[in-house]
XYZ file of C-alpha atoms in Angstrom:
70
model
C -4.455 15.451 20.188
C -3.036 15.414 23.694
C -2.030 19.086 23.500
C -5.381 20.294 22.140
C -7.486 17.731 24.019
C -9.540 17.291 20.839
C -10.545 20.963 20.468
C -8.142 21.951 17.672
C -9.122 22.300 14.037
C -7.228 22.174 10.783
C -8.188 24.500 7.936
C -6.890 24.112 4.381
C -7.657 25.273 0.861
C -7.177 23.045 -2.149
C -4.829 24.666 -4.676
C -5.553 22.254 -7.501
C -4.245 19.042 -8.956
C -0.749 18.250 -10.169
C 0.330 15.605 -12.627
C 2.334 12.757 -11.127
C 3.877 9.480 -12.267
C 1.599 6.929 -10.588
C 1.523 3.207 -11.254
C -0.896 0.491 -10.234
C 0.811 -2.027 -7.975
C -0.837 -5.451 -8.153
C 0.052 -8.184 -5.671
C -0.245 -11.710 -7.070
C -0.845 -14.829 -4.998
C -0.444 -18.077 -6.932
C -0.198 -16.039 -10.155
C -3.627 -14.437 -9.614
C -4.081 -10.748 -8.720
C -5.689 -9.960 -5.365
C -7.767 -6.798 -5.819
C -7.777 -5.981 -2.099
C -3.974 -5.677 -2.144
C -3.746 -3.476 -5.260
C -2.801 0.167 -4.787
C -1.856 3.310 -6.680
C 1.616 4.490 -5.764
C 4.292 6.793 -7.132
C 6.677 5.010 -9.487
C 9.774 5.886 -7.404
C 8.327 4.189 -4.299
C 6.699 1.210 -6.007
C 9.564 -1.298 -5.712
C 10.193 -0.673 -2.003
C 6.479 -0.694 -1.182
C 5.895 -3.918 -3.124
C 8.865 -5.572 -1.454
C 7.564 -4.614 2.013
C 4.113 -6.002 1.234
C 5.564 -9.280 -0.073
C 7.795 -9.693 2.979
C 4.846 -9.024 5.290
C 2.681 -11.544 3.421
C 5.465 -14.099 3.707
C 5.464 -13.630 7.489
C 1.672 -13.671 7.859
C 0.658 -16.534 5.554
C 1.119 -19.770 7.509
C 3.179 -22.558 5.991
C 1.108 -25.060 4.055
C 1.673 -28.493 2.588
C 1.654 -26.824 -0.816
C 3.599 -23.872 -2.139
C 2.006 -20.411 -2.274
C 3.787 -18.125 -4.710
C 3.870 -14.454 -3.660
């Protein structure tokens, strides 16, 4: 954006759809799925993505007097 100062455009043409191996990744908090954290992701990236989300949740959720299972 700095080079074009906002005056550039991007043109594309859709060439169709391709089949892919997608999985639904559900994040559970206290053994209950949280719909806002669910996502569709390619199977090969699902483990790493899920691990990143869980680590981030562990950092962000403050410690409580009771255990929260992620």
